[in-house]
XYZ file of N, CA and C in Angstrom:
558
model
N 37.274 -2.024 17.191
C 38.118 -2.292 16.030
C 39.542 -2.546 16.511
N 40.142 -3.602 16.000
C 41.521 -3.954 16.318
C 42.337 -3.849 15.048
N 43.460 -3.153 15.107
C 44.371 -3.039 13.972
C 45.550 -3.964 14.205
N 45.879 -4.759 13.189
C 47.040 -5.639 13.255
C 48.031 -5.193 12.188
N 49.228 -4.783 12.629
C 50.312 -4.512 11.692
C 51.157 -5.774 11.606
N 51.956 -5.870 10.576
C 52.790 -7.059 10.433
C 51.989 -8.317 10.179
N 50.782 -8.166 9.643
C 49.875 -9.303 9.491
C 50.324 -10.303 8.438
N 51.283 -9.946 7.611
C 51.790 -10.910 6.638
C 53.047 -11.598 7.150
N 53.458 -11.299 8.386
C 54.651 -11.895 8.984
C 54.323 -13.050 9.913
N 55.348 -13.577 10.539
C 55.242 -14.779 11.372
C 54.262 -14.616 12.519
N 54.373 -13.544 13.284
C 53.504 -13.357 14.452
C 52.187 -12.695 14.067
N 52.245 -11.646 13.267
C 51.039 -10.907 12.899
C 49.965 -11.775 12.278
N 50.357 -12.694 11.381
C 49.343 -13.553 10.755
C 48.692 -14.458 11.793
N 49.465 -14.876 12.806
C 48.886 -15.713 13.866
C 47.973 -14.897 14.777
N 48.285 -13.614 14.971
C 47.400 -12.752 15.756
C 46.045 -12.656 15.063
N 46.055 -12.398 13.756
C 44.792 -12.298 13.015
C 44.001 -13.595 13.161
N 44.668 -14.720 13.022
C 43.983 -16.015 13.114
C 43.459 -16.293 14.520
N 44.137 -15.778 15.546
C 43.768 -16.071 16.929
C 42.655 -15.172 17.473
N 42.400 -14.059 16.809
C 41.356 -13.161 17.305
C 39.993 -13.834 17.191
N 39.169 -13.689 18.212
C 37.856 -14.337 18.190
C 36.991 -13.846 17.031
N 36.211 -14.751 16.469
C 35.271 -14.400 15.413
C 34.310 -13.340 15.933
N 33.898 -12.474 15.069
C 32.940 -11.441 15.448
C 33.586 -10.104 15.780
N 34.893 -10.104 16.055
C 35.573 -8.837 16.289
C 35.823 -8.138 14.962
N 35.770 -6.835 14.991
C 36.135 -6.073 13.798
C 37.657 -5.968 13.782
N 38.263 -6.457 12.706
C 39.711 -6.498 12.578
C 40.116 -5.780 11.300
N 41.107 -4.920 11.436
C 41.683 -4.238 10.286
C 43.143 -4.661 10.198
N 43.567 -5.048 9.020
C 44.937 -5.477 8.763
C 45.615 -4.383 7.952
N 46.683 -3.794 8.495
C 47.444 -2.780 7.774
C 48.689 -3.417 7.174
N 48.889 -3.203 5.889
C 50.029 -3.791 5.213
C 50.459 -2.918 4.044
N 51.744 -3.008 3.719
C 52.221 -2.346 2.500
C 51.857 -3.163 1.273
N 51.472 -4.416 1.487
C 51.160 -5.335 0.382
C 49.766 -5.933 0.564
N 48.725 -5.165 0.252
C 47.362 -5.676 0.441
C 47.087 -6.982 -0.298
N 47.671 -7.188 -1.472
C 47.423 -8.427 -2.224
C 47.938 -9.636 -1.451
N 49.089 -9.504 -0.793
C 49.625 -10.617 -0.012
C 48.709 -10.924 1.173
N 48.212 -9.880 1.829
C 47.298 -10.087 2.956
C 46.027 -10.781 2.482
N 45.540 -10.409 1.306
C 44.334 -11.039 0.774
C 44.570 -12.529 0.513
N 45.793 -12.892 0.091
C 46.123 -14.308 -0.124
C 46.157 -15.075 1.202
N 46.725 -14.439 2.239
C 46.855 -15.099 3.532
C 45.520 -15.238 4.256
N 44.639 -14.291 4.035
C 43.352 -14.278 4.733
C 42.230 -14.248 3.697
N 41.949 -15.392 3.083
C 40.902 -15.440 2.060
C 39.596 -14.874 2.599
N 38.960 -14.092 1.792
C 37.699 -13.482 2.210
C 37.881 -12.151 2.903
N 39.142 -11.748 3.173
C 39.366 -10.440 3.798
C 38.743 -9.379 2.904
N 38.051 -8.463 3.526
C 37.378 -7.424 2.775
C 35.933 -7.804 2.459
N 35.648 -9.095 2.407
C 34.276 -9.526 2.143
C 33.682 -10.221 3.348
N 34.522 -10.916 4.118
C 34.030 -11.588 5.322
C 33.715 -10.534 6.383
N 32.626 -10.684 7.074
C 32.232 -9.713 8.093
C 33.347 -9.529 9.125
N 33.694 -8.291 9.384
C 34.640 -7.981 10.447
C 36.094 -7.915 10.060
N 36.471 -8.220 8.811
C 37.876 -8.172 8.417
C 38.051 -7.170 7.284
N 39.037 -6.291 7.458
C 39.302 -5.261 6.455
C 40.816 -5.182 6.237
N 41.252 -5.133 4.999
C 42.662 -4.968 4.662
C 42.845 -3.548 4.147
N 43.796 -2.814 4.740
C 44.082 -1.458 4.288
C 45.564 -1.314 3.970
N 45.848 -0.513 2.957
C 47.231 -0.199 2.619
C 47.724 0.832 3.617
N 48.923 0.597 4.148
C 49.495 1.540 5.095
C 50.991 1.369 5.183
N 51.664 2.448 5.531
C 53.117 2.439 5.636
C 53.501 3.401 6.757
N 54.426 2.985 7.592
C 54.857 3.828 8.713
C 55.435 5.160 8.245
N 55.954 5.211 7.040
C 56.559 6.449 6.531
C 55.549 7.347 5.835
N 54.287 6.965 5.832
C 53.223 7.721 5.165
C 52.160 8.101 6.200
N 52.318 9.273 6.858
C 51.384 9.657 7.927
C 49.906 9.606 7.540
N 49.500 10.064 6.351
C 48.068 9.956 6.023
C 47.576 8.499 5.991
N 48.429 7.573 5.539
C 47.991 6.170 5.525
C 47.860 5.631 6.949
N 48.730 6.063 7.854
C 48.610 5.657 9.263
C 47.320 6.191 9.869
N 47.013 7.457 9.593
C 45.781 8.040 10.117
C 44.556 7.276 9.613
N 44.550 6.922 8.312
C 43.417 6.165 7.764
C 43.327 4.785 8.419
N 44.461 4.129 8.580
C 44.465 2.781 9.161
C 44.031 2.797 10.617
N 44.393 3.834 11.339
C 44.117 3.899 12.784
C 42.762 4.514 13.129
N 42.111 5.149 12.201
C 40.831 5.810 12.461
C 39.813 4.788 12.971
N 39.250 5.027 14.163
C 38.241 4.141 14.732
C 38.787 2.923 15.456
N 40.107 2.817 15.573
C 40.740 1.659 16.203
C 40.823 1.859 17.716
N 40.473 0.825 18.469
C 40.599 0.860 19.926
C 41.915 0.257 20.393
N 42.318 -0.850 19.742
C 43.544 -1.558 20.121
C 44.342 -1.864 18.866
N 45.677 -1.886 19.036
C 46.536 -2.157 17.885
C 47.662 -3.094 18.282
N 48.024 -3.964 17.354
C 49.180 -4.835 17.504
C 50.271 -4.255 16.618
N 51.417 -3.929 17.224
C 52.484 -3.209 16.526
C 53.719 -4.076 16.327
N 54.076 -4.255 15.054
C 55.308 -4.936 14.674
C 56.082 -3.983 13.775
N 57.329 -3.721 14.119
C 58.182 -2.883 13.278
C 59.550 -3.536 13.143
N 60.266 -3.151 12.086
C 61.605 -3.700 11.873
C 62.637 -2.636 11.538
N 62.228 -1.401 11.435
C 63.149 -0.317 11.066
C 64.191 -0.128 12.166
N 65.456 -0.213 11.810
C 66.535 -0.172 12.800
C 66.616 1.158 13.531
N 66.264 2.263 12.881
C 66.404 3.557 13.554
C 65.250 3.885 14.497
N 64.221 3.062 14.525
C 63.107 3.271 15.457
C 62.061 4.255 14.983
N 62.240 4.828 13.802
C 61.304 5.848 13.340
C 59.902 5.284 13.079
N 59.810 4.014 12.717
C 58.485 3.420 12.478
C 57.665 3.390 13.758
N 58.288 3.005 14.863
C 57.574 3.004 16.150
C 57.118 4.414 16.497
N 58.006 5.375 16.356
C 57.671 6.762 16.700
C 56.505 7.265 15.860
N 56.524 6.988 14.557
C 55.443 7.441 13.676
C 54.125 6.785 14.064
N 54.161 5.473 14.302
C 52.934 4.754 14.633
C 52.371 5.224 15.976
N 53.221 5.312 16.983
C 52.756 5.699 18.318
C 52.183 7.107 18.293
N 52.833 8.015 17.588
C 52.317 9.376 17.470
C 50.946 9.384 16.811
N 50.805 8.650 15.712
C 49.517 8.593 15.017
C 48.447 7.941 15.894
N 48.813 6.871 16.598
C 47.860 6.174 17.472
C 47.357 7.103 18.575
N 48.261 7.855 19.164
C 47.861 8.809 20.203
C 46.961 9.892 19.620
N 47.263 10.307 18.406
C 46.503 11.368 17.758
C 45.061 11.020 17.469
N 44.758 9.752 17.280
C 43.381 9.352 16.975
C 42.685 8.667 18.141
N 43.347 8.565 19.285
C 42.695 8.039 20.483
C 42.710 6.537 20.655
N 43.696 5.845 20.094
C 43.823 4.410 20.335
C 43.998 4.199 21.841
N 43.319 3.198 22.384
C 43.349 2.961 23.830
C 44.520 2.101 24.284
N 44.936 1.119 23.465
C 46.005 0.196 23.855
C 46.812 -0.200 22.639
N 48.146 -0.260 22.828
C 49.045 -0.776 21.801
C 49.784 -1.974 22.383
N 49.719 -3.094 21.680
C 50.458 -4.294 22.051
C 51.660 -4.340 21.118
N 52.855 -4.238 21.682
C 54.071 -4.148 20.880
C 54.880 -5.436 20.939
N 55.257 -5.930 19.766
C 56.180 -7.050 19.687
C 57.582 -6.490 19.856
N 58.258 -6.897 20.918
C 59.592 -6.396 21.237
C 60.573 -7.566 21.212
N 61.537 -7.554 22.107
C 62.573 -8.595 22.108
C 62.970 -8.932 23.538
N 63.288 -10.193 23.782
C 63.650 -10.654 25.120
C 64.910 -9.979 25.644
N 65.820 -9.626 24.756
C 67.084 -9.026 25.176
C 66.933 -7.710 25.908
N 65.782 -7.071 25.791
C 65.562 -5.770 26.435
C 65.794 -5.847 27.943
N 65.455 -6.967 28.549
C 65.596 -7.093 30.003
C 66.963 -7.621 30.421
N 67.825 -7.917 29.462
C 69.179 -8.390 29.749
C 70.112 -7.186 29.786
N 70.547 -6.812 30.975
C 71.390 -5.621 31.134
C 72.684 -5.715 30.322
N 73.145 -6.916 30.042
C 74.383 -7.080 29.285
C 74.198 -7.030 27.778
N 72.960 -7.052 27.318
C 72.697 -7.015 25.875
C 72.769 -5.577 25.395
N 73.660 -5.325 24.458
C 73.850 -3.961 23.984
C 73.956 -3.907 22.462
N 73.324 -4.862 21.782
C 73.350 -4.854 20.324
C 72.351 -3.819 19.794
N 72.442 -3.515 18.527
C 71.621 -2.482 17.906
C 70.122 -2.747 18.057
N 69.689 -3.968 17.796
C 68.261 -4.281 17.873
C 67.754 -4.124 19.306
N 68.519 -4.595 20.278
C 68.093 -4.483 21.676
C 68.019 -3.017 22.099
N 69.003 -2.222 21.735
C 68.964 -0.782 22.074
C 67.748 -0.112 21.435
N 67.461 -0.459 20.187
C 66.302 0.121 19.495
C 65.016 -0.278 20.203
N 64.902 -1.556 20.563
C 63.673 -2.002 21.229
C 63.509 -1.346 22.597
N 64.598 -1.177 23.337
C 64.498 -0.483 24.636
C 63.950 0.924 24.451
N 64.514 1.650 23.495
C 64.079 3.032 23.249
C 62.614 3.065 22.814
N 62.210 2.126 21.962
C 60.828 2.106 21.503
C 59.861 1.707 22.608
N 60.281 0.810 23.489
C 59.444 0.482 24.645
C 59.265 1.711 25.533
N 60.348 2.447 25.771
C 60.259 3.666 26.571
C 59.298 4.672 25.938
N 59.381 4.812 24.623
C 58.497 5.719 23.901
C 57.040 5.312 24.104
N 56.749 4.037 23.970
C 55.380 3.561 24.145
C 54.908 3.754 25.582
N 55.755 3.394 26.545
C 55.349 3.547 27.952
C 55.085 5.004 28.312
N 55.758 5.924 27.658
C 55.611 7.338 27.998
C 54.565 8.096 27.202
N 53.865 7.432 26.283
C 52.971 8.173 25.383
C 51.570 8.408 25.942
N 51.194 7.715 27.004
C 49.887 7.955 27.610
C 48.797 6.963 27.241
N 49.042 6.057 26.303
C 48.035 5.030 25.991
C 48.358 3.773 26.782
N 47.395 2.893 26.907
C 47.651 1.600 27.529
C 48.611 0.815 26.653
N 49.384 -0.036 27.262
C 50.387 -0.777 26.480
C 50.613 -2.159 27.059
N 51.048 -3.046 26.194
C 51.495 -4.383 26.561
C 52.724 -4.668 25.731
N 53.756 -5.217 26.364
C 54.993 -5.562 25.664
C 55.136 -7.080 25.612
N 55.372 -7.604 24.428
C 55.628 -9.027 24.249
C 57.089 -9.178 23.867
N 57.822 -10.019 24.606
C 59.262 -10.146 24.406
C 59.703 -11.581 24.145
N 59.312 -12.137 23.023
C 59.788 -13.490 22.715
C 61.264 -13.455 22.329
N 61.870 -14.614 22.312
C 63.273 -14.696 21.901
C 63.392 -15.463 20.587
N 63.395 -16.755 20.613
C 63.532 -17.544 19.394
C 62.215 -18.259 19.116
N 61.877 -18.354 17.856
C 60.617 -18.975 17.465
C 60.829 -20.427 17.046
N 59.944 -21.289 17.504
C 60.002 -22.699 17.119
C 59.896 -22.867 15.599
N 59.217 -21.943 14.964
C 59.054 -22.036 13.507
C 60.384 -21.889 12.770
N 61.398 -21.391 13.454
C 62.722 -21.265 12.839
C 63.591 -22.505 13.063
N 63.126 -23.433 13.860
C 63.941 -24.605 14.219
C 64.306 -25.479 13.023
N 63.481 -25.478 12.001
C 63.813 -26.293 10.829
C 65.122 -25.841 10.180
N 65.486 -24.594 10.369
C 66.756 -24.115 9.800
C 67.955 -24.740 10.510
N 67.724 -25.404 11.632
C 68.817 -26.032 12.386
C 69.103 -27.461 11.926
N 68.245 -28.007 11.100
C 68.336 -29.421 10.745
C 69.719 -29.808 10.211
N 70.270 -29.005 9.302
C 71.565 -29.340 8.706
C 72.671 -29.478 9.727
N 72.804 -28.498 10.611
C 73.879 -28.567 11.612
C 73.609 -29.648 12.659
N 72.347 -29.904 12.950
C 72.028 -30.954 13.916
C 72.371 -32.329 13.345
N 72.009 -32.541 12.090
C 72.305 -33.838 11.469
C 73.798 -34.001 11.211
N 74.440 -32.950 10.727
C 75.839 -33.051 10.344
C 76.827 -32.974 11.489
N 76.497 -32.143 12.503
C 77.456 -31.911 13.586
C 76.906 -32.221 14.972
N 75.602 -32.401 15.059
C 74.992 -32.647 16.360
C 74.914 -31.397 17.228
N 74.922 -30.203 16.593
C 74.859 -28.950 17.344
C 73.865 -27.994 16.691
N 73.444 -27.028 17.483
C 72.674 -25.893 16.981
C 73.516 -24.662 17.258
N 73.807 -23.910 16.224
C 74.614 -22.699 16.386
C 73.698 -21.502 16.562
N 74.072 -20.613 17.472
C 73.292 -19.410 17.719
C 74.191 -18.241 18.032
N 73.586 -17.088 18.125
C 74.335 -15.861 18.361
C 74.849 -15.729 19.790
N 74.295 -16.479 20.711
C 74.587 -16.249 22.120
C 75.390 -17.366 22.772
N 76.205 -18.037 22.008
C 77.110 -19.036 22.572
C 76.394 -20.109 23.348
N 76.760 -20.236 24.592
C 76.211 -21.309 25.434
C 75.003 -20.857 26.267
N 74.461 -19.690 26.002
C 73.339 -19.224 26.814
C 72.106 -20.082 26.548
N 71.356 -20.388 27.597
C 70.137 -21.176 27.403
C 69.090 -20.340 26.665
N 68.268 -21.017 25.927
C 67.259 -20.317 25.146
C 66.013 -21.186 25.060
N 64.888 -20.632 25.409
C 63.621 -21.349 25.294
C 62.887 -20.833 24.070
N 62.668 -21.711 23.127
C 61.934 -21.342 21.915
C 60.442 -21.287 22.223
N 59.747 -20.437 21.504
C 58.313 -20.279 21.691
C 57.627 -20.425 20.335
N 56.459 -20.994 20.357
C 55.668 -21.124 19.144
C 55.050 -19.760 18.839
N 55.119 -19.284 17.598
C 54.508 -17.997 17.255
C 53.027 -17.920 17.614
N 52.339 -19.063 17.594
C 50.925 -19.057 17.968
C 50.742 -18.712 19.445
N 51.703 -19.096 20.288
C 51.620 -18.747 21.706
C 51.833 -17.247 21.916
N 52.730 -16.655 21.145
C 52.929 -15.201 21.217
C 51.644 -14.497 20.774
N 51.040 -14.997 19.693
C 49.785 -14.417 19.209
C 48.685 -14.530 20.259
N 48.601 -15.693 20.911
C 47.608 -15.847 21.976
C 47.841 -14.832 23.097
N 49.110 -14.593 23.426
C 49.432 -13.567 24.429
C 48.974 -12.193 23.991
N 49.159 -11.879 22.723
C 48.716 -10.591 22.197
C 47.200 -10.443 22.292
N 46.499 -11.529 22.025
C 45.038 -11.494 22.054
C 44.494 -11.420 23.476
N 45.295 -11.769 24.463
C 44.873 -11.719 25.868
C 45.516 -10.532 26.577
N 45.808 -9.484 25.879
C 46.670 -8.417 26.374
C 45.979 -7.280 27.113
N 44.848 -7.506 27.699
C 44.211 -6.437 28.444
C 44.860 -6.201 29.801
N 45.790 -7.085 30.184
C 46.516 -6.889 31.427
C 47.619 -5.849 31.180
N 48.239 -5.405 32.233
C 49.318 -4.419 32.097
C 48.762 -3.019 32.177
N 49.570 -2.064 31.838
C 49.151 -0.673 31.907
C 48.206 -0.351 30.786
C-alpha cells in the first residue's frame, strides 16, 4: 500500500497518476470530494482509496497510515509541525519508506529564508527517524511558467526571487516519476 499526501496539489496528483496500475494506492486529503473529482473512480476502481486525513488530527493520520509500506509526503505548514506529526505517525505504524517533497534551497549554504530553514529541519527529522527516506528537491515548476507571460511579452524579462541566479525549471511529472522510482537512497 502506498499513501500519497498532497494528492490534490501540483506534484501529488502527478504521483498518483504515475504509479503503476495494480498497486494499492491510498490518497489522504482534507478534501475527499476534490480528490474524487481529480481521480474519477477513486474508491470504486481496484487499488485506489481516498481517505480523509489532516496532519493536525493524529487519529486520522493513524487511519490513513495503517497498512502503508511507502508514503509520499507533501507539507506546507511553516512551523514544520505537519512533518513532525506525519513522521511520528508513520514510524508508529511501521511505514518502511517516506518520500518527502522538499526544496532545492536546502543544499544552498547561503539560503536562509524561512521555507529553506523549515525544510532543512524537516529533512533532518526524517533522516533521523529510522525509516527509509528519499528527498526530492525541485526548484521551479514548468507548470508555473505561464505566469511569466505578461512580463515576458511586456518587458522581455522573467522576474524571480533570486535575481540573476540561474534556475532550471522542472516538469511536475518528472518530479512525480522520481517519487515513483524512489527505492534508491537510505
